[in-house]
Amino acid sequence: MVNNAGAGPISPLDDLRVDEWDQMVDVNVKGLLHGIAAALPVFRRQGAGHFVTTVSTAAFRIVPAMAVYAGTKFAQRAICEGLRQEAGDALRVTTVLPGPIATAFGEASSNRHIRDRVTRELGRIAIAPAAVARAIAFAIEQPADVEMNEIVVRPTAQA
């Protein structure tokens, strides 16, 4: 199962965009949990399975305007690590943590200044989404007794 859903309408906490905070928690945290709930019983019955979750390097580092987003990414990383520890020897759990990727991520912010800043930064250093896809394929292609726990994929230009 590849859990790649994500929401990131980032903004400073002072913007008080509570509806956007709820969206990030619903998609990033609850979405991951619901995906696990759907796949885990199937994986247990078949005696094998592989959870792959796309998180973000925001799970390692908090920057201004990304507190809530980073909080959801920290939560995803923690949930995936807990799942890995509980999985046993028949299930694999891989967390892929991309840095800036050439997507529409910056456009999700309803704060014009943040949207412009993120869009400029993505235009400057973002790498192609195919880099993330290759990392996921690499993890999946490993033998059943090999688990790639965390894979960080980021531009060489990212500080």
CSV table of C-alpha atoms in Angstrom, one decimal:
chain,number,residue,atom,x,y,z
A,1,MET,CA,0.0,0.0,0.0
A,2,VAL,CA,1.4,3.4,-1.0
A,3,ASN,CA,0.0,6.2,1.1
A,4,ASN,CA,0.7,9.3,-0.9
A,5,ALA,CA,-2.2,11.6,0.1
A,6,GLY,CA,-1.2,14.9,1.6
A,7,ALA,CA,-2.5,18.4,2.3
A,8,GLY,CA,-0.3,21.4,2.9
A,9,PRO,CA,-2.0,24.7,2.9
A,10,ILE,CA,0.8,26.2,5.0
A,11,SER,CA,0.5,29.6,6.7
A,12,PRO,CA,1.8,31.3,9.9
A,13,LEU,CA,-0.1,30.4,13.0
A,14,ASP,CA,-1.2,34.0,13.4
A,15,ASP,CA,-3.3,33.6,10.3
A,16,LEU,CA,-5.6,31.3,12.4
A,17,ARG,CA,-6.7,29.3,9.4
A,18,VAL,CA,-8.3,26.6,11.6
A,19,ASP,CA,-10.2,25.0,8.7
A,20,GLU,CA,-6.9,24.5,6.9
A,21,TRP,CA,-5.3,23.0,10.1
A,22,ASP,CA,-8.3,20.6,10.3
A,23,GLN,CA,-7.8,19.7,6.6
A,24,MET,CA,-4.1,18.8,7.2
A,25,VAL,CA,-4.9,16.7,10.3
A,26,ASP,CA,-7.7,14.9,8.4
A,27,VAL,CA,-5.7,14.1,5.3
A,28,ASN,CA,-2.2,13.7,6.7
A,29,VAL,CA,-2.9,12.0,10.0
A,30,LYS,CA,-6.3,10.5,9.8
A,31,GLY,CA,-5.9,9.5,6.2
A,32,LEU,CA,-2.8,7.5,7.1
A,33,LEU,CA,-4.6,5.9,10.0
A,34,HIS,CA,-7.6,4.9,7.8
A,35,GLY,CA,-5.2,3.5,5.2
A,36,ILE,CA,-3.5,1.4,7.8
A,37,ALA,CA,-6.9,0.2,9.1
A,38,ALA,CA,-7.9,-0.8,5.6
A,39,ALA,CA,-4.8,-2.6,4.6
A,40,LEU,CA,-3.5,-4.1,7.9
A,41,PRO,CA,-6.1,-6.9,8.2
A,42,VAL,CA,-5.6,-7.9,4.6
A,43,PHE,CA,-1.8,-8.0,5.1
A,44,ARG,CA,-2.2,-10.0,8.3
A,45,ARG,CA,-4.5,-12.5,6.5
A,46,GLN,CA,-2.2,-13.0,3.6
A,47,GLY,CA,0.9,-13.1,5.8
A,48,ALA,CA,2.8,-10.4,4.0
A,49,GLY,CA,2.5,-6.7,3.0
A,50,HIS,CA,4.4,-3.5,2.5
A,51,PHE,CA,3.3,-0.1,3.7
A,52,VAL,CA,5.0,2.8,2.0
A,53,THR,CA,4.1,6.3,3.2
A,54,THR,CA,5.3,9.6,1.6
A,55,VAL,CA,5.9,12.0,4.5
A,56,SER,CA,8.2,15.0,4.1
A,57,THR,CA,11.5,16.4,5.4
A,58,ALA,CA,9.2,18.6,7.4
A,59,ALA,CA,9.1,15.6,9.8
A,60,PHE,CA,12.7,16.5,10.7
A,61,ARG,CA,12.7,20.3,10.6
A,62,ILE,CA,10.2,23.0,11.5
A,63,VAL,CA,10.4,26.3,9.6
A,64,PRO,CA,8.2,29.4,10.0
A,65,ALA,CA,4.7,29.1,8.5
A,66,MET,CA,4.9,25.3,8.6
A,67,ALA,CA,4.2,24.5,12.2
A,68,VAL,CA,0.9,22.6,11.7
A,69,TYR,CA,2.1,20.9,8.5
A,70,ALA,CA,5.3,19.8,10.2
A,71,GLY,CA,3.2,18.6,13.2
A,72,THR,CA,1.2,16.3,10.9
A,73,LYS,CA,4.4,15.1,9.3
A,74,PHE,CA,6.0,14.4,12.7
A,75,ALA,CA,2.9,12.4,13.5
A,76,GLN,CA,3.0,10.4,10.3
A,77,ARG,CA,6.7,9.5,10.9
A,78,ALA,CA,5.8,8.5,14.5
A,79,ILE,CA,2.8,6.4,13.4
A,80,CYS,CA,4.9,4.7,10.7
A,81,GLU,CA,7.7,3.9,13.2
A,82,GLY,CA,5.1,2.5,15.6
A,83,LEU,CA,3.6,0.4,12.8
A,84,ARG,CA,7.1,-0.9,11.9
A,85,GLN,CA,7.8,-2.0,15.5
A,86,GLU,CA,4.4,-3.7,15.7
A,87,ALA,CA,4.5,-5.2,12.2
A,88,GLY,CA,6.5,-8.4,13.0
A,89,ASP,CA,8.6,-10.2,10.5
A,90,ALA,CA,6.1,-10.5,7.7
A,91,LEU,CA,5.2,-6.9,7.1
A,92,ARG,CA,7.5,-4.1,5.8
A,93,VAL,CA,7.1,-0.4,6.5
A,94,THR,CA,8.9,2.3,4.5
A,95,THR,CA,8.7,6.0,5.1
A,96,VAL,CA,9.8,8.2,2.2
A,97,LEU,CA,10.7,11.7,3.2
A,98,PRO,CA,10.9,14.1,0.2
A,99,GLY,CA,12.3,17.6,0.3
A,100,PRO,CA,11.2,20.2,-2.3
A,101,ILE,CA,9.6,18.4,-5.2
A,102,ALA,CA,8.3,20.1,-8.4
A,103,THR,CA,4.6,19.9,-7.6
A,104,ALA,CA,1.8,22.4,-6.9
A,105,PHE,CA,2.6,22.3,-3.2
A,106,GLY,CA,3.2,26.0,-2.9
A,107,GLU,CA,-0.2,26.8,-4.5
A,108,ALA,CA,-2.1,25.2,-1.7
A,109,SER,CA,-1.4,28.1,0.7
A,110,SER,CA,-4.1,30.7,1.0
A,111,ASN,CA,-1.5,33.2,2.3
A,112,ARG,CA,-0.3,35.1,-0.8
A,113,HIS,CA,3.1,35.9,0.7
A,114,ILE,CA,3.8,32.3,1.7
A,115,ARG,CA,2.5,31.0,-1.6
A,116,ASP,CA,4.8,33.3,-3.6
A,117,ARG,CA,7.8,32.4,-1.4
A,118,VAL,CA,7.3,28.7,-1.6
A,119,THR,CA,6.6,28.8,-5.3
A,120,ARG,CA,9.9,30.7,-5.9
A,121,GLU,CA,11.8,28.2,-3.7
A,122,LEU,CA,10.3,25.3,-5.6
A,123,GLY,CA,11.2,26.9,-8.9
A,124,ARG,CA,14.8,27.4,-7.7
A,125,ILE,CA,15.7,24.0,-6.2
A,126,ALA,CA,12.8,21.4,-6.6
A,127,ILE,CA,13.5,18.1,-8.1
A,128,ALA,CA,11.3,15.9,-10.3
A,129,PRO,CA,8.6,13.7,-8.7
A,130,ALA,CA,10.2,10.8,-10.5
A,131,ALA,CA,13.0,10.9,-7.9
A,132,VAL,CA,10.4,10.0,-5.2
A,133,ALA,CA,8.9,7.3,-7.4
A,134,ARG,CA,12.3,5.7,-7.9
A,135,ALA,CA,12.9,5.7,-4.2
A,136,ILE,CA,9.6,3.9,-3.6
A,137,ALA,CA,10.3,1.4,-6.4
A,138,PHE,CA,13.7,0.7,-4.8
A,139,ALA,CA,12.1,0.0,-1.4
A,140,ILE,CA,9.5,-2.3,-2.9
A,141,GLU,CA,12.0,-4.2,-5.0
A,142,GLN,CA,14.0,-5.3,-2.0
A,143,PRO,CA,13.8,-9.0,-1.0
A,144,ALA,CA,11.0,-9.8,1.6
A,145,ASP,CA,13.6,-10.0,4.4
A,146,VAL,CA,15.0,-6.5,3.7
A,147,GLU,CA,13.2,-3.4,4.9
A,148,MET,CA,14.1,0.2,3.9
A,149,ASN,CA,12.8,2.0,7.0
A,150,GLU,CA,13.3,5.6,6.0
A,151,ILE,CA,14.5,7.1,2.7
A,152,VAL,CA,15.2,10.8,2.5
A,153,VAL,CA,15.0,12.2,-1.1
A,154,ARG,CA,15.9,15.8,-1.5
A,155,PRO,CA,17.6,18.2,-3.8
A,156,THR,CA,21.3,18.5,-3.4
A,157,ALA,CA,20.7,22.3,-3.2
A,158,GLN,CA,18.4,22.0,-0.1
A,159,ALA,CA,20.0,23.5,3.0
